[in-house]
CSV table of N, CA, C and O in Angstrom, one decimal:
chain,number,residue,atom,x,y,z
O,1,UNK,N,13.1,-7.2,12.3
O,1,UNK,CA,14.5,-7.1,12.0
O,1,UNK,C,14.8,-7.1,10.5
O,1,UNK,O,15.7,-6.6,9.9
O,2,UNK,N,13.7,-7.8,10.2
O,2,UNK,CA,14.0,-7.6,8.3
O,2,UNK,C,13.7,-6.5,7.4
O,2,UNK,O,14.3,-6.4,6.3
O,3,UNK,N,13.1,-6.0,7.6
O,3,UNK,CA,12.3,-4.8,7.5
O,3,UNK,C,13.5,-4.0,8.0
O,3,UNK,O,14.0,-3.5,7.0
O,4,UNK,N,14.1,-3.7,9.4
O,4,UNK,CA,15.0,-2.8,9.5
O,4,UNK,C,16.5,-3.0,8.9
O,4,UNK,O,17.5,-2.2,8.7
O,5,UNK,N,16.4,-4.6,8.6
O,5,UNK,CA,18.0,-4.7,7.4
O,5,UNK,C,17.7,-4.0,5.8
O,5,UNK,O,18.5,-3.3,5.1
O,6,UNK,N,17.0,-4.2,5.7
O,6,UNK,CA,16.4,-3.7,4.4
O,6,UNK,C,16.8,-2.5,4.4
O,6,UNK,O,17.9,-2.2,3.8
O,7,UNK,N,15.9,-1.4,5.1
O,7,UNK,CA,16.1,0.1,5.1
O,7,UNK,C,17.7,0.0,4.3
O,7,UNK,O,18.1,0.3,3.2
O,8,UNK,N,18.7,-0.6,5.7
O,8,UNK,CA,19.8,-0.1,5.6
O,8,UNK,C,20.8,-0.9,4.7
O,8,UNK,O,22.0,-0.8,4.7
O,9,UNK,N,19.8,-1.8,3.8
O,9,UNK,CA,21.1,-2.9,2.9
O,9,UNK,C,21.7,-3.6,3.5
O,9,UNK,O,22.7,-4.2,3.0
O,10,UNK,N,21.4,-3.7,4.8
O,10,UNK,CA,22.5,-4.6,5.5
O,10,UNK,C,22.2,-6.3,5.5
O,10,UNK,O,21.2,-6.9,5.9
O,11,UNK,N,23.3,-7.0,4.8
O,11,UNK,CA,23.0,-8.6,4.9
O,11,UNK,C,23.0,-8.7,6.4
O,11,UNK,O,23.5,-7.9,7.2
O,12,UNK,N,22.4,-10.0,6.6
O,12,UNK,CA,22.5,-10.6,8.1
O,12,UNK,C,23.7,-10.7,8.5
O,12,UNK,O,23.9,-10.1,9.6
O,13,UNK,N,24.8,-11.3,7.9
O,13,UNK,CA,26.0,-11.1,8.5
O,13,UNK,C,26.4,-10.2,9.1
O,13,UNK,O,27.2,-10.4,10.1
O,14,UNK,N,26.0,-8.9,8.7
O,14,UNK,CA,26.2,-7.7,9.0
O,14,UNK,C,25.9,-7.1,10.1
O,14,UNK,O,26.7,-6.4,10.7
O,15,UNK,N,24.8,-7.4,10.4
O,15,UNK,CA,23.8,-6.9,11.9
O,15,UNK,C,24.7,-8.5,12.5
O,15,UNK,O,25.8,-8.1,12.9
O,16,UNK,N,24.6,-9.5,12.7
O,16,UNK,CA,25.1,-10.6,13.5
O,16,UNK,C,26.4,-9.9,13.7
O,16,UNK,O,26.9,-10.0,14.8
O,17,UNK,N,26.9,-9.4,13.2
O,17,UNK,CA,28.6,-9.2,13.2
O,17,UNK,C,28.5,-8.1,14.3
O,17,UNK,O,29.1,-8.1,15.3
O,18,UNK,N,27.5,-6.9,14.0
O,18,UNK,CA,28.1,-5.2,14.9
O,18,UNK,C,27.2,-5.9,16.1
O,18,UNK,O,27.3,-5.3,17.2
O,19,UNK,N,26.4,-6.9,16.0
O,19,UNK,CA,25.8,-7.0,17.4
O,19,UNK,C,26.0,-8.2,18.2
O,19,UNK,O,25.4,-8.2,19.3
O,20,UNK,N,26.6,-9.1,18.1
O,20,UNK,CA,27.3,-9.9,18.7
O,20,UNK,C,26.5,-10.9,19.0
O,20,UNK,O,26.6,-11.7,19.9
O,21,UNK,N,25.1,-11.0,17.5
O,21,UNK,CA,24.7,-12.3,17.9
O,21,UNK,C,25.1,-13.2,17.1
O,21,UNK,O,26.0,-13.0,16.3
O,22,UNK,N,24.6,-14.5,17.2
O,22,UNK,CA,25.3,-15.4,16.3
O,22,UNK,C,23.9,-15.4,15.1
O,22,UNK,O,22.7,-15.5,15.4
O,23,UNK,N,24.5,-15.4,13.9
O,23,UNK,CA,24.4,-15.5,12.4
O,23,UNK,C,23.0,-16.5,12.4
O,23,UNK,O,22.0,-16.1,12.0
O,24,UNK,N,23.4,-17.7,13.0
O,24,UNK,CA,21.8,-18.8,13.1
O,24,UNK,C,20.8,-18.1,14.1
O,24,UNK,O,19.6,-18.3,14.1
O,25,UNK,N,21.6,-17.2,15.3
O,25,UNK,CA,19.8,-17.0,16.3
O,25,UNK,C,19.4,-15.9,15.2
O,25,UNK,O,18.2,-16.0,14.9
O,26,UNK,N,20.2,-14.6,14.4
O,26,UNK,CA,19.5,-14.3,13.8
O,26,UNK,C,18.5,-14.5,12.9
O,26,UNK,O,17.4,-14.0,13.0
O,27,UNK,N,18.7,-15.5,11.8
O,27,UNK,CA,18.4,-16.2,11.5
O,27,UNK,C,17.2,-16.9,11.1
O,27,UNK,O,16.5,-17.1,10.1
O,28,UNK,N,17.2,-17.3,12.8
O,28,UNK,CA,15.6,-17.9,13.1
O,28,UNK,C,15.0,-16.8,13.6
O,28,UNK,O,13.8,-16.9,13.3
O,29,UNK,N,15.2,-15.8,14.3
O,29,UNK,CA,14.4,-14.8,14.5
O,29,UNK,C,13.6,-14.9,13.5
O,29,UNK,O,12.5,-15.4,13.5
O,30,UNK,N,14.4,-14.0,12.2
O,30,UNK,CA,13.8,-13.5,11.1
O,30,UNK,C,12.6,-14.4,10.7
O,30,UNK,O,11.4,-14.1,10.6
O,31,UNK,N,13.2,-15.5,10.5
O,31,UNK,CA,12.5,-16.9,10.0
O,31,UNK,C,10.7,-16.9,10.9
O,31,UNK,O,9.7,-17.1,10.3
O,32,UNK,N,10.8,-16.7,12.2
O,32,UNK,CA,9.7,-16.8,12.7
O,32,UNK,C,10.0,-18.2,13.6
O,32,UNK,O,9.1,-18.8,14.2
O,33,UNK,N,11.6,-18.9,13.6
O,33,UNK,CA,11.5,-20.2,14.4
O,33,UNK,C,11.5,-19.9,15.5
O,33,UNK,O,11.3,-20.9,16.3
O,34,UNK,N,11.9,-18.5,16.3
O,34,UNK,CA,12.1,-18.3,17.4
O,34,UNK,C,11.2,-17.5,17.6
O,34,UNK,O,11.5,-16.5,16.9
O,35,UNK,N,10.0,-17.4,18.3
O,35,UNK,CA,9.2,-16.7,19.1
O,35,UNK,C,9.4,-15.9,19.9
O,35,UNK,O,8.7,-14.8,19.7
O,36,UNK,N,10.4,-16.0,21.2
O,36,UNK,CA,10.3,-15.5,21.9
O,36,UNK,C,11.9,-15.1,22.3
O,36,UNK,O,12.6,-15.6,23.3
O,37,UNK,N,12.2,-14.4,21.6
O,37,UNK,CA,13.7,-14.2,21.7
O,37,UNK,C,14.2,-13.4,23.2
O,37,UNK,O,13.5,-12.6,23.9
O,38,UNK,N,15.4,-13.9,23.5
O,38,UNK,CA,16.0,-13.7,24.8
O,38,UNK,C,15.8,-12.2,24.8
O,38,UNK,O,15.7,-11.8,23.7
O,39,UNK,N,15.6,-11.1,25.9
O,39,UNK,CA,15.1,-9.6,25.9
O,39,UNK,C,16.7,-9.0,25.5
O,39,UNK,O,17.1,-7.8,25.2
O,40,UNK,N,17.5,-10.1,25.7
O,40,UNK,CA,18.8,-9.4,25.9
O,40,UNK,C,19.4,-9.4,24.7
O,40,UNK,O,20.2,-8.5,24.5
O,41,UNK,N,19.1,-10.3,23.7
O,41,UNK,CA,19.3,-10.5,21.8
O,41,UNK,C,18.7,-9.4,21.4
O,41,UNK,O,19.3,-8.7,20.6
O,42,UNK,N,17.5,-9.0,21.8
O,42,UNK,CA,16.6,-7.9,20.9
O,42,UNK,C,17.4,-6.5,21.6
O,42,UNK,O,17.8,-5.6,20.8
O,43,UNK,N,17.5,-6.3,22.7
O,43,UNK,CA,17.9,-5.0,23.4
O,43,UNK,C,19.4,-4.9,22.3
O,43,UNK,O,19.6,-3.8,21.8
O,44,UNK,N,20.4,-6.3,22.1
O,44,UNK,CA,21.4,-6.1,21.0
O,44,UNK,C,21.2,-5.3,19.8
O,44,UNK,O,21.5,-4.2,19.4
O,45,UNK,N,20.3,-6.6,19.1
O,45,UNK,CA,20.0,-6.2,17.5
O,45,UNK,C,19.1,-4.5,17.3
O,45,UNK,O,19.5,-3.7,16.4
O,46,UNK,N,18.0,-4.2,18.3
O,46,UNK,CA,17.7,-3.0,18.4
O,46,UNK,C,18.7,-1.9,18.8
O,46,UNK,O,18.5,-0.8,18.4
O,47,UNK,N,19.4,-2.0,19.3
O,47,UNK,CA,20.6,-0.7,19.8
O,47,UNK,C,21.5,-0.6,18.5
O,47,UNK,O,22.1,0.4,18.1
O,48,UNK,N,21.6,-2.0,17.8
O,48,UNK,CA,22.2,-1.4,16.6
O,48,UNK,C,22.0,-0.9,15.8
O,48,UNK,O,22.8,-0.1,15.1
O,49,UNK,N,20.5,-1.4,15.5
O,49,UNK,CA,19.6,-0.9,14.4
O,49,UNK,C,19.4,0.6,14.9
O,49,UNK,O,19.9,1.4,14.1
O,50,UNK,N,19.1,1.0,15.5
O,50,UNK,CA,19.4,2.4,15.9
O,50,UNK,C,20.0,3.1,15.9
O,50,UNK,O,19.6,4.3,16.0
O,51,UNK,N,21.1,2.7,15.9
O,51,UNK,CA,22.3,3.2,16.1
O,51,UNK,C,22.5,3.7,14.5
O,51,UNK,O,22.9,4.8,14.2
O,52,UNK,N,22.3,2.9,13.6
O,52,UNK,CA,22.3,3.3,12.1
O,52,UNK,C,21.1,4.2,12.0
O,52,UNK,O,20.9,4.7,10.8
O,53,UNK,N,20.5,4.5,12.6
O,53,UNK,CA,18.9,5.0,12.0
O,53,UNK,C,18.0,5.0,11.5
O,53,UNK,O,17.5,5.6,10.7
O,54,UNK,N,17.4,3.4,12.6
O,54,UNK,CA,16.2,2.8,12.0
O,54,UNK,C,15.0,3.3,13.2
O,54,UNK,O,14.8,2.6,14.1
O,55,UNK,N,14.7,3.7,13.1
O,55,UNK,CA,13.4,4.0,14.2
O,55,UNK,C,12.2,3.1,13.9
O,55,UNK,O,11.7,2.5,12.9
O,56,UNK,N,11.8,3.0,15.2
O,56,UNK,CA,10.7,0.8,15.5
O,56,UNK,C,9.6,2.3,15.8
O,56,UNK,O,9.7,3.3,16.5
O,57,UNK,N,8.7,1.7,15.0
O,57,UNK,CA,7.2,2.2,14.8
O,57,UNK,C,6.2,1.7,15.6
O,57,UNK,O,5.4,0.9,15.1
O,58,UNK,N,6.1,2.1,16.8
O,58,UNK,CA,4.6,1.2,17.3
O,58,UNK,C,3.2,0.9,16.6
O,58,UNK,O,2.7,1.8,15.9
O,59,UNK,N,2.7,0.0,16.7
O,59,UNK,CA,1.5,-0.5,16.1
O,59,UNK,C,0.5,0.5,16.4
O,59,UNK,O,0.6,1.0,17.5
O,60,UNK,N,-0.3,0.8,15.6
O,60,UNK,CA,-1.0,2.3,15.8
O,60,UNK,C,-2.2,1.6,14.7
O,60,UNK,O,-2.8,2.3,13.8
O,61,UNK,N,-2.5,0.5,14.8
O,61,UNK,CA,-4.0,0.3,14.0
O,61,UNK,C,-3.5,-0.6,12.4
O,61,UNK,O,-4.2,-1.4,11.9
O,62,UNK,N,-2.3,-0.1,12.0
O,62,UNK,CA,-2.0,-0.7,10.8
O,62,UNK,C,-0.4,-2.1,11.2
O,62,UNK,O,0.3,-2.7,10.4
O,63,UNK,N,-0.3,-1.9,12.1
O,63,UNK,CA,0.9,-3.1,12.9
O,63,UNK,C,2.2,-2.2,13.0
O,63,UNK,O,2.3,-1.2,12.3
O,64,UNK,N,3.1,-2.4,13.7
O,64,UNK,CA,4.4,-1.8,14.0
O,64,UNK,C,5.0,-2.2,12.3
O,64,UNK,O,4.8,-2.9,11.4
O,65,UNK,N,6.0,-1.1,12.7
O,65,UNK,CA,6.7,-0.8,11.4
O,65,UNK,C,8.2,-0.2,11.6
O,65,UNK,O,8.9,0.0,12.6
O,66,UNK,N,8.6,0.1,10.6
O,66,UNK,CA,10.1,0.7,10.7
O,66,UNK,C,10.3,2.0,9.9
O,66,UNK,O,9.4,2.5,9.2
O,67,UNK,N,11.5,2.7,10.0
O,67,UNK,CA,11.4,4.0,9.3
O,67,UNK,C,12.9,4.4,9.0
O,67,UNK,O,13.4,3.7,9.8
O,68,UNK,N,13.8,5.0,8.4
O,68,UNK,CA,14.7,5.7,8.9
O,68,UNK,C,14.9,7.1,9.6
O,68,UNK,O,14.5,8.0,8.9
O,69,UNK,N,15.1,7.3,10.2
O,69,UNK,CA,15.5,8.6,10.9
O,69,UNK,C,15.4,10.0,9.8
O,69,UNK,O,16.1,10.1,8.7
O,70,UNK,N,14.7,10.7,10.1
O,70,UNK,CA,14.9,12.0,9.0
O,70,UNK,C,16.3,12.1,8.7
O,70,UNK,O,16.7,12.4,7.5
O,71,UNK,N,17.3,11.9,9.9
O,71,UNK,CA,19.0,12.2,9.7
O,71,UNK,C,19.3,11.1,8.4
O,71,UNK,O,19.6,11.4,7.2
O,72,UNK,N,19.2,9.9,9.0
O,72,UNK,CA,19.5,8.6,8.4
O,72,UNK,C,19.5,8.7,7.3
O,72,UNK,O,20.5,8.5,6.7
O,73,UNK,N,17.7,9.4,6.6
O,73,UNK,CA,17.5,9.1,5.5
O,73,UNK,C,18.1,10.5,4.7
O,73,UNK,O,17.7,10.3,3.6
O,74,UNK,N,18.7,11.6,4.8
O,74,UNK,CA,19.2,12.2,4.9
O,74,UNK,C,20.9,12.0,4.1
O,74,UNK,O,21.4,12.6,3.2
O,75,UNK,N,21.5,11.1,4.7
O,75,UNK,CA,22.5,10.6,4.9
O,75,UNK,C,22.6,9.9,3.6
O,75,UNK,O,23.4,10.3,2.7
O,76,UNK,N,21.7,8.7,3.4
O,76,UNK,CA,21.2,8.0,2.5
O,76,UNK,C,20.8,8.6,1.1
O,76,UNK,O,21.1,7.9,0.2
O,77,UNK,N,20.4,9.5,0.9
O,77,UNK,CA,20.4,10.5,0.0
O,77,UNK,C,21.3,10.7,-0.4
O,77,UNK,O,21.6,10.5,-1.6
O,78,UNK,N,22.3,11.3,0.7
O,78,UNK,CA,23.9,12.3,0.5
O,78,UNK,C,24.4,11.6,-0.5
O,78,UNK,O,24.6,12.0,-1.6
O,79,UNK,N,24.5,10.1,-0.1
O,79,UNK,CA,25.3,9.1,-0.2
O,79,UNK,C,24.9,8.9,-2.0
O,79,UNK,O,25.5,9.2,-3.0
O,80,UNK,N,23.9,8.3,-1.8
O,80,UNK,CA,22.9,8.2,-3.4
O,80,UNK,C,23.1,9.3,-4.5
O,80,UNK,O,22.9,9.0,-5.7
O,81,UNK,N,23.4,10.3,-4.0
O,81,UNK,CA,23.7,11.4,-4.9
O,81,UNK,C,25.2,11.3,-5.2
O,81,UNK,O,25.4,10.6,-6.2
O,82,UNK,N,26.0,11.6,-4.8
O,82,UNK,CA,27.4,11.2,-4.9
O,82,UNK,C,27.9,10.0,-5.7
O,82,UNK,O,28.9,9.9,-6.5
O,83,UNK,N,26.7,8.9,-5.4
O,83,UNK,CA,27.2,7.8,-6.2
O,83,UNK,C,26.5,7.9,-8.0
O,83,UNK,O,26.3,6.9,-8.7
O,84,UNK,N,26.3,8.9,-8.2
O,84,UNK,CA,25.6,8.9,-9.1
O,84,UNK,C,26.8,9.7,-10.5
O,84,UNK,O,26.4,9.8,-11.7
């Protein structure tokens, strides 16, 4: 989850806010206090992170990872240039 706020600059507030968890389970997610998070918190936080254009990397020998979307990062660029 940290890894996918990053991509997008998003403070925790941010993702707790568009996904309707509360601010401390995210929190400890991140933190590693919660192990085994409810299927129904992650199915949240992942639908939003996707929704922005983070694509979840399966473990393929080097561990799962994150990415943005060719669009996403695309976008991110647009954006980067304009602000220049």
């Amino acid at each position: 989850m940290r890894a996918a706020r990053a991509l997008l600059a998003w403070p925790q507030r941010h993702l707790a806010h568009l996904s309707g968890v509360p601010l401390r389970t995210l929190a400890r997610i991140e933190a590693g206090e919660v192990t085994k998070p409810r299927g129904s918190t992650m199915k949240r936080l992942s639908a939003v992170l996707r929704e922005a254009g983070v694509e979840f990397i399966p473990a393929n020998g080097g561990g799962p990872g994150v990415r943005l979307t060719r669009e996403a990062a695309l976008r991110e660029a647009m954006m980067a240039m304009k602000g220049e």
